[in-house]
Amino acid sequence: MTKTPRLTKQDWLRAGFIALVERGPSGLKAEPLARQLKTTKGSFYWHFRDVSQYRGAMLAYWQQSAFSNIVEHLEREPSVPKRLRLLGQIATGAAWQGYNGAPIEPAIRAWSRSDAQVAQVVLQIDEHRLRYLETMLTEIGISNPEFARLIYAGLIGLEDLSSRDGQAHAGPMGTLIDLILTLE
Amino acid sequence: MTKTPRLTKQDWLRAGFIALVERGPSGLKAEPLARQLKTTKGSFYWHFRDVSQYRGAMLAYWQQSAFSNIVEHLEREPSVPKRLRLLGQIATGAAWQGYNGAPIEPAIRAWSRSDAQVAQVVLQIDEHRLRYLETMLTEIGISNPEFARLIYAGLIGLEDLSSRDGQAHAGPMGTLIDLILTLE
DNA sequence: CCCTTTACATACGCTGCCGTATGGTTTCAT
DNA sequence: ATGAAACCATACGGCAGCGTATGTAAAGGG
């Protein structure tokens, strides 16, 4: 038996995201999480003032990575069409996946329905991503912002569906992108 | 002051959906709901065995209406393209709205992430709707099931977005349908 | 090696909600 | 009107999680 090492803030956040995906927001409680980590809440209350602040830390962590994770990835492709096509595949990649392999974004969006602070951040991230998509599309002559919204809604909806029936969303997403790129 | 009438099962379910939309699954508790209805949990435990069965009743109610509500509406349009175009607008209509005006479907889908039974029902409803969409599309020569998935994902994603930023989704949805109908 | 800092364990009182028990009210049929 | 059935109020014991207090153990610098 390896002597279990001491825990860091990150360990707690990591456990939080797993719990959020597997049990929903009601899984974000100090004592159950401590049991999961085979420790006690003494550790929890050392790293965090209270549960509320812990959730805040999780939210801040996600907010920080939610936008840059995707965009920095896309920026490596030179042309806009290539970037758009990459969108369908990136959702299968590591940037969207949680620590346990399941995607965290649907869990965050679900969380946002019972927490106004989370809702606020999700709204902000959505606006940010939508603006980014719009400017990309206008660069190739598609100025109607409805198409950016369609692409983004497709991502959200397909990821939701995939997380339920297990089907990949790269296929349909690519089809959608191709469909819109024919308007170019 | 009107003497407050006695409550029925439906009143409790109604209050449950409102709470689900406004506070999430954690709002589905006997005593808070009773406070909301200005009564006590004595009433609650008269109408329902326990909280678990209450949630089951809510779920059953939604399941029953989730499919038929839309389809029976669509069936009034004769042609497939007209039915598809109606899809974008129906989402603004009463069939999708909750008692308080806010859409209940996103709240149900969020609920499903913390309750396996709900997830099971949502999965089933999704499959049902998807099959229905697929057969409609094949009737007009679009046999690739990816397009049914795209339309449905668009609905889900757009409704999620709309419930956050308040923008209507009839516009983008109509655009998507038109885009796909050009393939006909 | 010792002493400070960091990290965790345990015990406590508190609150919110659960489900039951029991008794009080309405409502309605006869 | 009156008895039965439907409906609601209240009081109780129990449990799970919160946050605090306090003690203990493990690192790391001097």
CSV table of C-alpha atoms (C1' of nucleotides) in Angstrom, one decimal:
chain,number,residue,atom,x,y,z
A,1,MET,CA,0.0,0.0,0.0
A,2,THR,CA,1.5,3.3,-1.1
A,3,LYS,CA,1.2,5.8,1.6
A,4,THR,CA,-1.4,8.2,0.2
A,5,PRO,CA,0.1,11.5,-0.5
A,6,ARG,CA,-1.3,14.8,0.8
A,7,LEU,CA,-3.9,16.5,-1.2
A,8,THR,CA,-3.7,19.8,-3.1
A,9,LYS,CA,-6.4,22.3,-4.1
A,10,GLN,CA,-6.3,20.9,-7.6
A,11,ASP,CA,-7.0,17.4,-6.3
A,12,TRP,CA,-10.2,18.7,-4.7
A,13,LEU,CA,-11.2,20.6,-7.9
A,14,ARG,CA,-10.5,17.5,-10.0
A,15,ALA,CA,-12.7,15.4,-7.7
A,16,GLY,CA,-15.4,18.1,-7.9
A,17,PHE,CA,-15.6,18.0,-11.7
A,18,ILE,CA,-15.8,14.2,-11.6
A,19,ALA,CA,-18.6,14.4,-9.0
A,20,LEU,CA,-20.3,17.1,-11.0
A,21,VAL,CA,-20.4,14.9,-14.1
A,22,GLU,CA,-21.4,11.7,-12.3
A,23,ARG,CA,-23.8,13.0,-9.7
A,24,GLY,CA,-24.7,16.6,-10.7
A,25,PRO,CA,-24.4,19.7,-8.6
A,26,SER,CA,-25.7,17.9,-5.5
A,27,GLY,CA,-22.5,16.0,-5.6
A,28,LEU,CA,-20.5,19.1,-4.7
A,29,LYS,CA,-20.5,18.6,-0.9
A,30,ALA,CA,-17.6,18.6,1.4
A,31,GLU,CA,-18.2,15.3,3.3
A,32,PRO,CA,-19.1,13.1,0.3
A,33,LEU,CA,-16.2,14.4,-1.7
A,34,ALA,CA,-13.9,13.7,1.3
A,35,ARG,CA,-15.1,10.1,1.4
A,36,GLN,CA,-14.4,9.9,-2.3
A,37,LEU,CA,-10.9,11.1,-1.8
A,38,LYS,CA,-10.5,8.8,1.2
A,39,THR,CA,-9.8,11.7,3.6
A,40,THR,CA,-11.9,13.9,5.9
A,41,LYS,CA,-13.4,17.3,5.6
A,42,GLY,CA,-10.6,18.6,7.8
A,43,SER,CA,-8.7,18.7,4.5
A,44,PHE,CA,-11.5,20.4,2.7
A,45,TYR,CA,-11.9,23.2,5.1
A,46,TRP,CA,-8.2,23.8,5.1
A,47,HIS,CA,-8.0,24.4,1.4
A,48,PHE,CA,-11.3,26.2,1.1
A,49,ARG,CA,-13.2,28.6,3.4
A,50,ASP,CA,-16.5,26.9,2.8
A,51,VAL,CA,-18.5,25.0,0.1
A,52,SER,CA,-19.6,28.2,-1.6
A,53,GLN,CA,-16.0,29.3,-2.2
A,54,TYR,CA,-15.1,25.8,-3.4
A,55,ARG,CA,-17.8,26.0,-6.0
A,56,GLY,CA,-16.6,29.4,-6.9
A,57,ALA,CA,-13.1,28.0,-7.4
A,58,MET,CA,-14.4,25.3,-9.7
A,59,LEU,CA,-16.3,27.8,-11.7
A,60,ALA,CA,-13.3,30.1,-12.0
A,61,TYR,CA,-11.2,27.3,-13.2
A,62,TRP,CA,-13.6,26.3,-15.8
A,63,GLN,CA,-14.2,29.8,-17.0
A,64,GLN,CA,-10.5,30.3,-17.4
A,65,SER,CA,-10.1,27.2,-19.6
A,66,ALA,CA,-13.5,27.3,-21.4
A,67,PHE,CA,-12.6,29.8,-24.0
A,68,SER,CA,-8.9,29.6,-24.5
A,69,ASN,CA,-8.8,25.8,-24.6
A,70,ILE,CA,-10.7,25.7,-27.9
A,71,VAL,CA,-9.5,28.9,-29.5
A,72,GLU,CA,-5.8,28.4,-29.0
A,73,HIS,CA,-6.3,25.0,-30.6
A,74,LEU,CA,-8.1,26.4,-33.6
A,75,GLU,CA,-5.6,29.2,-34.1
A,76,ARG,CA,-3.1,26.7,-35.3
A,77,GLU,CA,-5.1,26.2,-38.4
A,78,PRO,CA,-4.4,28.9,-40.9
A,79,SER,CA,-7.6,29.2,-42.9
A,80,VAL,CA,-11.1,29.8,-41.6
A,81,PRO,CA,-12.7,26.8,-43.3
A,82,LYS,CA,-10.0,24.5,-41.9
A,83,ARG,CA,-10.7,25.9,-38.4
A,84,LEU,CA,-14.4,25.4,-38.8
A,85,ARG,CA,-13.9,21.8,-39.9
A,86,LEU,CA,-11.6,21.2,-36.9
A,87,LEU,CA,-14.5,22.3,-34.6
A,88,GLY,CA,-16.3,19.0,-35.2
A,89,GLN,CA,-13.4,16.9,-34.3
A,90,ILE,CA,-12.0,18.9,-31.4
A,91,ALA,CA,-15.1,18.1,-29.4
A,92,THR,CA,-13.9,14.5,-29.4
A,93,GLY,CA,-10.5,15.6,-28.2
A,94,ALA,CA,-9.0,16.2,-24.8
A,95,ALA,CA,-9.8,19.8,-24.4
A,96,TRP,CA,-13.4,19.1,-23.9
A,97,GLN,CA,-13.0,15.9,-21.9
A,98,GLY,CA,-13.1,15.8,-18.2
A,99,TYR,CA,-10.6,13.9,-16.0
A,100,ASN,CA,-12.6,10.8,-16.2
A,101,GLY,CA,-13.2,10.9,-20.0
A,102,ALA,CA,-16.7,12.2,-19.9
A,103,PRO,CA,-17.3,15.7,-21.2
A,104,ILE,CA,-17.7,18.3,-18.5
A,105,GLU,CA,-19.4,21.0,-20.5
A,106,PRO,CA,-22.9,19.5,-20.4
A,107,ALA,CA,-22.5,19.0,-16.7
A,108,ILE,CA,-21.6,22.7,-16.3
A,109,ARG,CA,-24.5,23.8,-18.4
A,110,ALA,CA,-26.8,21.7,-16.3
A,111,TRP,CA,-25.2,23.1,-13.1
A,112,SER,CA,-26.0,26.6,-14.4
A,113,ARG,CA,-29.7,25.9,-14.1
A,114,SER,CA,-29.5,25.8,-10.4
A,115,ASP,CA,-26.9,28.4,-9.7
A,116,ALA,CA,-27.1,32.0,-10.9
A,117,GLN,CA,-23.4,32.6,-10.7
A,118,VAL,CA,-22.7,29.6,-13.0
A,119,ALA,CA,-25.4,30.8,-15.3
A,120,GLN,CA,-23.8,34.2,-15.4
A,121,VAL,CA,-20.4,32.7,-16.4
A,122,VAL,CA,-21.9,30.4,-19.0
A,123,LEU,CA,-23.7,33.3,-20.6
A,124,GLN,CA,-20.5,35.2,-20.8
A,125,ILE,CA,-18.6,32.3,-22.3
A,126,ASP,CA,-21.3,31.8,-24.8
A,127,GLU,CA,-21.2,35.4,-25.9
A,128,HIS,CA,-17.5,35.3,-26.2
A,129,ARG,CA,-17.5,32.1,-28.3
A,130,LEU,CA,-20.3,33.4,-30.5
A,131,ARG,CA,-18.5,36.6,-31.2
A,132,TYR,CA,-15.4,34.7,-32.2
A,133,LEU,CA,-17.5,32.5,-34.5
A,134,GLU,CA,-19.2,35.4,-36.1
A,135,THR,CA,-15.9,37.2,-36.9
A,136,MET,CA,-14.6,34.0,-38.4
A,137,LEU,CA,-17.6,33.7,-40.6
A,138,THR,CA,-17.6,37.3,-41.7
A,139,GLU,CA,-14.0,36.7,-42.9
A,140,ILE,CA,-15.3,34.3,-45.5
A,141,GLY,CA,-18.2,36.4,-46.5
A,142,ILE,CA,-21.0,35.0,-44.3
A,143,SER,CA,-22.2,38.0,-42.4
A,144,ASN,CA,-25.5,36.7,-41.1
A,145,PRO,CA,-24.9,36.0,-37.4
A,146,GLU,CA,-27.6,33.3,-37.5
A,147,PHE,CA,-25.1,30.9,-38.9
A,148,ALA,CA,-22.7,31.4,-36.1
A,149,ARG,CA,-25.5,30.7,-33.7
A,150,LEU,CA,-26.5,27.6,-35.7
A,151,ILE,CA,-23.0,26.2,-35.5
A,152,TYR,CA,-22.7,26.8,-31.8
A,153,ALA,CA,-26.1,25.5,-31.1
A,154,GLY,CA,-25.2,22.4,-33.1
A,155,LEU,CA,-22.2,21.9,-30.9
A,156,ILE,CA,-24.2,22.2,-27.8
A,157,GLY,CA,-27.0,20.0,-29.0
A,158,LEU,CA,-24.8,17.3,-30.5
A,159,GLU,CA,-22.7,17.1,-27.4
A,160,ASP,CA,-25.8,16.7,-25.3
A,161,LEU,CA,-27.1,13.9,-27.5
A,162,SER,CA,-23.7,12.2,-27.7
A,163,SER,CA,-23.3,12.1,-24.0
A,164,ARG,CA,-26.6,10.2,-23.8
A,165,ASP,CA,-26.6,7.7,-26.7
A,166,GLY,CA,-22.9,7.5,-27.1
A,167,GLN,CA,-22.9,8.4,-30.8
A,168,ALA,CA,-20.0,10.5,-32.1
A,169,HIS,CA,-20.8,14.0,-33.0
A,170,ALA,CA,-17.9,14.6,-35.3
A,171,GLY,CA,-19.9,13.3,-38.3
A,172,PRO,CA,-23.0,15.4,-38.0
A,173,MET,CA,-21.0,18.4,-37.0
A,174,GLY,CA,-18.8,18.1,-40.1
A,175,THR,CA,-21.9,17.8,-42.2
A,176,LEU,CA,-23.3,21.0,-40.7
A,177,ILE,CA,-20.0,22.9,-41.3
A,178,ASP,CA,-19.9,21.7,-44.9
A,179,LEU,CA,-23.5,22.7,-45.5
A,180,ILE,CA,-22.8,26.2,-44.3
A,181,LEU,CA,-19.5,26.5,-46.1
A,182,THR,CA,-21.3,25.9,-49.4
A,183,LEU,CA,-22.8,29.4,-48.9
A,184,GLU,CA,-19.4,30.9,-49.0
B,1,MET,CA,-59.3,37.4,0.7
B,2,THR,CA,-60.4,34.3,-1.2
B,3,LYS,CA,-60.3,31.2,0.9
B,4,THR,CA,-57.5,29.2,-0.7
B,5,PRO,CA,-59.0,26.1,-2.2
B,6,ARG,CA,-57.7,22.6,-1.5
B,7,LEU,CA,-54.8,21.3,-3.6
B,8,THR,CA,-54.8,18.5,-6.1
B,9,LYS,CA,-52.0,16.3,-7.3
B,10,GLN,CA,-51.8,18.5,-10.4
B,11,ASP,CA,-51.2,21.6,-8.3
B,12,TRP,CA,-48.2,19.9,-6.7
B,13,LEU,CA,-46.8,18.7,-10.1
B,14,ARG,CA,-47.3,22.2,-11.5
B,15,ALA,CA,-45.4,23.7,-8.6
B,16,GLY,CA,-42.7,21.1,-9.1
B,17,PHE,CA,-42.1,22.1,-12.7
B,18,ILE,CA,-41.9,25.7,-11.7
B,19,ALA,CA,-39.4,24.9,-9.0
B,20,LEU,CA,-37.4,22.7,-11.4
B,21,VAL,CA,-37.1,25.5,-13.8
B,22,GLU,CA,-36.3,28.2,-11.2
B,23,ARG,CA,-34.2,26.3,-8.8
B,24,GLY,CA,-33.2,23.1,-10.4
B,25,PRO,CA,-33.6,19.5,-9.2
B,26,SER,CA,-32.7,20.6,-5.6
B,27,GLY,CA,-35.9,22.5,-5.6
B,28,LEU,CA,-38.0,19.3,-5.6
B,29,LYS,CA,-38.3,18.9,-1.9
B,30,ALA,CA,-41.5,18.5,0.1
B,31,GLU,CA,-41.2,21.3,2.6
B,32,PRO,CA,-39.9,24.1,0.4
B,33,LEU,CA,-42.7,23.3,-2.2
B,34,ALA,CA,-45.2,23.3,0.6
B,35,ARG,CA,-44.0,26.8,1.6
B,36,GLN,CA,-44.3,27.9,-1.9
B,37,LEU,CA,-47.9,26.6,-2.1
B,38,LYS,CA,-48.7,28.2,1.3
B,39,THR,CA,-49.6,24.9,2.8
B,40,THR,CA,-47.7,22.2,4.8
B,41,LYS,CA,-46.2,18.9,3.9
B,42,GLY,CA,-49.2,17.2,5.4
B,43,SER,CA,-50.8,17.8,2.1
B,44,PHE,CA,-47.8,16.6,0.2
B,45,TYR,CA,-47.6,13.3,2.0
B,46,TRP,CA,-51.3,12.8,1.4
B,47,HIS,CA,-51.0,13.0,-2.3
B,48,PHE,CA,-47.7,11.2,-2.6
B,49,ARG,CA,-46.0,8.4,-0.8
B,50,ASP,CA,-42.7,10.1,-0.6
B,51,VAL,CA,-40.5,12.5,-2.5
B,52,SER,CA,-39.1,9.8,-4.8
B,53,GLN,CA,-42.6,8.9,-6.0
B,54,TYR,CA,-43.4,12.5,-6.5
B,55,ARG,CA,-40.5,13.0,-8.8
B,56,GLY,CA,-41.5,9.8,-10.6
B,57,ALA,CA,-45.0,11.3,-11.1
B,58,MET,CA,-43.4,14.5,-12.5
B,59,LEU,CA,-41.3,12.5,-14.8
B,60,ALA,CA,-44.2,10.3,-16.0
B,61,TYR,CA,-46.2,13.4,-16.7
B,62,TRP,CA,-43.5,15.0,-18.8
B,63,GLN,CA,-42.8,11.7,-20.6
B,64,GLN,CA,-46.4,11.4,-21.6
B,65,SER,CA,-46.6,14.9,-23.0
B,66,ALA,CA,-43.1,15.2,-24.4
B,67,PHE,CA,-43.6,13.3,-27.6
B,68,SER,CA,-47.3,13.7,-28.4
B,69,ASN,CA,-47.4,17.4,-27.7
B,70,ILE,CA,-45.2,18.2,-30.6
B,71,VAL,CA,-46.1,15.5,-33.0
B,72,GLU,CA,-49.9,15.9,-32.8
B,73,HIS,CA,-49.2,19.5,-33.5
B,74,LEU,CA,-47.1,18.8,-36.5
B,75,GLU,CA,-49.5,16.3,-38.0
B,76,ARG,CA,-51.9,19.0,-38.8
B,77,GLU,CA,-49.6,20.2,-41.5
B,78,PRO,CA,-50.0,18.1,-44.6
B,79,SER,CA,-46.6,18.3,-46.3
B,80,VAL,CA,-43.3,17.3,-44.8
B,81,PRO,CA,-41.6,20.6,-45.6
B,82,LYS,CA,-44.4,22.6,-43.9
B,83,ARG,CA,-44.1,20.4,-40.9
B,84,LEU,CA,-40.4,21.0,-40.7
B,85,ARG,CA,-40.8,24.7,-41.0
B,86,LEU,CA,-43.3,24.6,-38.2
B,87,LEU,CA,-40.7,23.1,-36.0
B,88,GLY,CA,-38.9,26.3,-35.6
B,89,GLN,CA,-41.9,28.2,-34.6
B,90,ILE,CA,-43.6,25.6,-32.3
B,91,ALA,CA,-40.7,25.9,-29.9
B,92,THR,CA,-41.9,29.4,-29.1
B,93,GLY,CA,-45.4,28.2,-28.6
B,94,ALA,CA,-47.3,26.9,-25.6
B,95,ALA,CA,-46.5,23.2,-26.0
B,96,TRP,CA,-42.9,23.8,-25.0
B,97,GLN,CA,-43.6,26.4,-22.4
B,98,GLY,CA,-43.9,25.7,-18.7
B,99,TYR,CA,-46.6,27.0,-16.5
B,100,ASN,CA,-44.6,30.1,-15.8
B,101,GLY,CA,-43.7,30.8,-19.4
B,102,ALA,CA,-40.1,29.5,-19.2
B,103,PRO,CA,-39.4,26.4,-21.2
B,104,ILE,CA,-39.3,23.2,-19.1
B,105,GLU,CA,-37.3,21.0,-21.5
B,106,PRO,CA,-33.8,22.5,-20.7
B,107,ALA,CA,-34.6,22.1,-17.0
B,108,ILE,CA,-35.6,18.4,-17.6
B,109,ARG,CA,-32.5,17.8,-19.5
B,110,ALA,CA,-30.4,19.3,-16.8
B,111,TRP,CA,-32.3,17.2,-14.2
B,112,SER,CA,-31.4,14.1,-16.1
B,113,ARG,CA,-27.7,14.7,-15.3
B,114,SER,CA,-28.3,14.0,-11.7
B,115,ASP,CA,-30.9,11.3,-11.9
B,116,ALA,CA,-30.5,8.1,-13.8
B,117,GLN,CA,-34.3,7.5,-14.2
B,118,VAL,CA,-34.7,10.9,-15.8
B,119,ALA,CA,-31.8,10.2,-18.0
B,120,GLN,CA,-33.4,7.0,-19.1
B,121,VAL,CA,-36.6,8.7,-20.1
B,122,VAL,CA,-34.9,11.5,-21.9
B,123,LEU,CA,-32.9,9.0,-23.9
B,124,GLN,CA,-36.0,7.2,-24.8
B,125,ILE,CA,-37.8,10.4,-25.9
B,126,ASP,CA,-34.8,11.5,-27.9
B,127,GLU,CA,-34.8,8.2,-29.8
B,128,HIS,CA,-38.5,8.5,-30.4
B,129,ARG,CA,-38.3,12.0,-31.8
B,130,LEU,CA,-35.2,11.2,-33.8
B,131,ARG,CA,-36.9,8.2,-35.5
B,132,TYR,CA,-39.9,10.4,-36.3
B,133,LEU,CA,-37.7,13.1,-37.8
B,134,GLU,CA,-35.8,10.5,-39.8
B,135,THR,CA,-38.9,9.0,-41.4
B,136,MET,CA,-40.1,12.5,-42.3
B,137,LEU,CA,-36.8,13.3,-44.0
B,138,THR,CA,-36.7,10.0,-45.9
B,139,GLU,CA,-40.1,10.8,-47.2
B,140,ILE,CA,-38.6,13.8,-49.1
B,141,GLY,CA,-35.6,11.9,-50.2
B,142,ILE,CA,-33.1,12.8,-47.5
B,143,SER,CA,-32.0,9.4,-46.2
B,144,ASN,CA,-28.9,10.3,-44.3
B,145,PRO,CA,-29.9,10.2,-40.6
B,146,GLU,CA,-27.2,12.8,-39.8
B,147,PHE,CA,-29.6,15.5,-40.9
B,148,ALA,CA,-32.3,14.4,-38.5
B,149,ARG,CA,-29.7,14.5,-35.8
B,150,LEU,CA,-28.6,17.9,-36.9
B,151,ILE,CA,-32.1,19.3,-36.8
B,152,TYR,CA,-32.8,17.9,-33.4
B,153,ALA,CA,-29.5,19.0,-32.0
B,154,GLY,CA,-30.2,22.4,-33.4
B,155,LEU,CA,-33.5,22.5,-31.5
B,156,ILE,CA,-31.8,21.5,-28.3
B,157,GLY,CA,-28.9,23.9,-28.6
B,158,LEU,CA,-30.9,26.8,-29.7
B,159,GLU,CA,-33.4,26.4,-26.9
B,160,ASP,CA,-30.5,26.2,-24.4
B,161,LEU,CA,-29.0,29.4,-25.8
B,162,SER,CA,-32.4,31.2,-26.0
B,163,SER,CA,-33.2,30.4,-22.4
B,164,ARG,CA,-29.9,32.2,-21.5
B,165,ASP,CA,-29.6,35.3,-23.7
B,166,GLY,CA,-33.3,35.6,-24.5
B,167,GLN,CA,-32.9,35.6,-28.2
B,168,ALA,CA,-35.6,33.9,-30.2
B,169,HIS,CA,-34.7,30.6,-31.9
B,170,ALA,CA,-37.4,30.6,-34.6
B,171,GLY,CA,-35.0,32.6,-36.9
B,172,PRO,CA,-32.0,30.4,-36.8
B,173,MET,CA,-34.1,27.2,-36.7
B,174,GLY,CA,-35.9,28.3,-39.9
B,175,THR,CA,-32.6,29.0,-41.5
B,176,LEU,CA,-31.4,25.5,-40.7
B,177,ILE,CA,-34.5,23.9,-42.0
B,178,ASP,CA,-34.3,25.9,-45.2
B,179,LEU,CA,-30.7,24.9,-45.6
B,180,ILE,CA,-31.4,21.3,-45.3
B,181,LEU,CA,-34.5,21.5,-47.5
B,182,THR,CA,-32.3,22.7,-50.4
B,183,LEU,CA,-30.9,19.2,-50.5
B,184,GLU,CA,-34.2,17.8,-51.3
C,1,DC,C1',17.5,17.7,15.4
C,2,DC,C1',14.0,21.0,16.6
C,3,DC,C1',10.5,24.1,15.6
C,4,DT,C1',7.5,26.3,12.5
C,5,DT,C1',4.3,25.7,8.8
C,6,DT,C1',1.4,22.9,6.3
C,7,DA,C1',-1.9,19.5,6.2
C,8,DC,C1',-5.2,16.3,8.1
C,9,DA,C1',-8.4,13.9,11.9
C,10,DT,C1',-12.1,14.1,15.1
C,11,DA,C1',-15.7,15.8,17.9
C,12,DC,C1',-19.3,19.0,18.5
C,13,DG,C1',-23.6,21.9,17.9
C,14,DC,C1',-26.6,23.5,14.3
C,15,DT,C1',-29.9,23.5,10.5
C,16,DG,C1',-32.9,21.6,6.8
C,17,DC,C1',-35.3,18.1,5.3
C,18,DC,C1',-37.4,13.4,5.6
C,19,DG,C1',-41.1,10.4,6.8
C,20,DT,C1',-44.6,9.0,10.4
C,21,DA,C1',-48.2,9.6,13.7
C,22,DT,C1',-52.0,11.7,15.2
C,23,DG,C1',-55.6,14.8,15.3
C,24,DG,C1',-58.3,18.4,13.2
C,25,DT,C1',-61.2,20.1,9.1
C,26,DT,C1',-63.6,20.3,5.2
C,27,DT,C1',-66.7,18.0,1.6
C,28,DC,C1',-70.2,15.3,0.0
C,29,DA,C1',-73.6,11.6,-0.3
C,30,DT,C1',-77.4,9.9,1.7
D,1,DA,C1',-77.8,16.7,9.6
D,2,DT,C1',-74.4,13.2,10.0
D,3,DG,C1',-71.1,9.9,9.1
D,4,DA,C1',-67.4,8.6,6.0
D,5,DA,C1',-63.9,10.0,3.2
D,6,DA,C1',-60.8,13.3,1.6
D,7,DC,C1',-57.7,16.7,2.8
D,8,DC,C1',-54.6,19.4,5.8
D,9,DA,C1',-51.9,21.0,10.2
D,10,DT,C1',-48.6,20.0,13.8
D,11,DA,C1',-45.3,17.6,16.4
D,12,DC,C1',-41.9,14.3,16.7
D,13,DG,C1',-37.4,11.4,15.9
D,14,DG,C1',-33.9,10.7,12.7
D,15,DC,C1',-30.3,11.6,9.4
D,16,DA,C1',-26.9,14.1,6.4
D,17,DG,C1',-24.3,17.8,5.7
D,18,DC,C1',-22.4,22.4,7.4
D,19,DG,C1',-18.8,25.1,9.7
D,20,DT,C1',-15.9,25.5,14.0
D,21,DA,C1',-12.7,24.2,17.4
D,22,DT,C1',-9.1,21.7,18.7
D,23,DG,C1',-5.7,18.3,18.6
D,24,DT,C1',-2.3,15.6,15.9
D,25,DA,C1',1.0,14.3,12.4
D,26,DA,C1',4.1,15.1,8.5
D,27,DA,C1',7.5,18.3,5.9
D,28,DG,C1',11.1,21.5,5.5
D,29,DG,C1',14.3,25.2,6.8
D,30,DG,C1',17.5,26.6,10.2
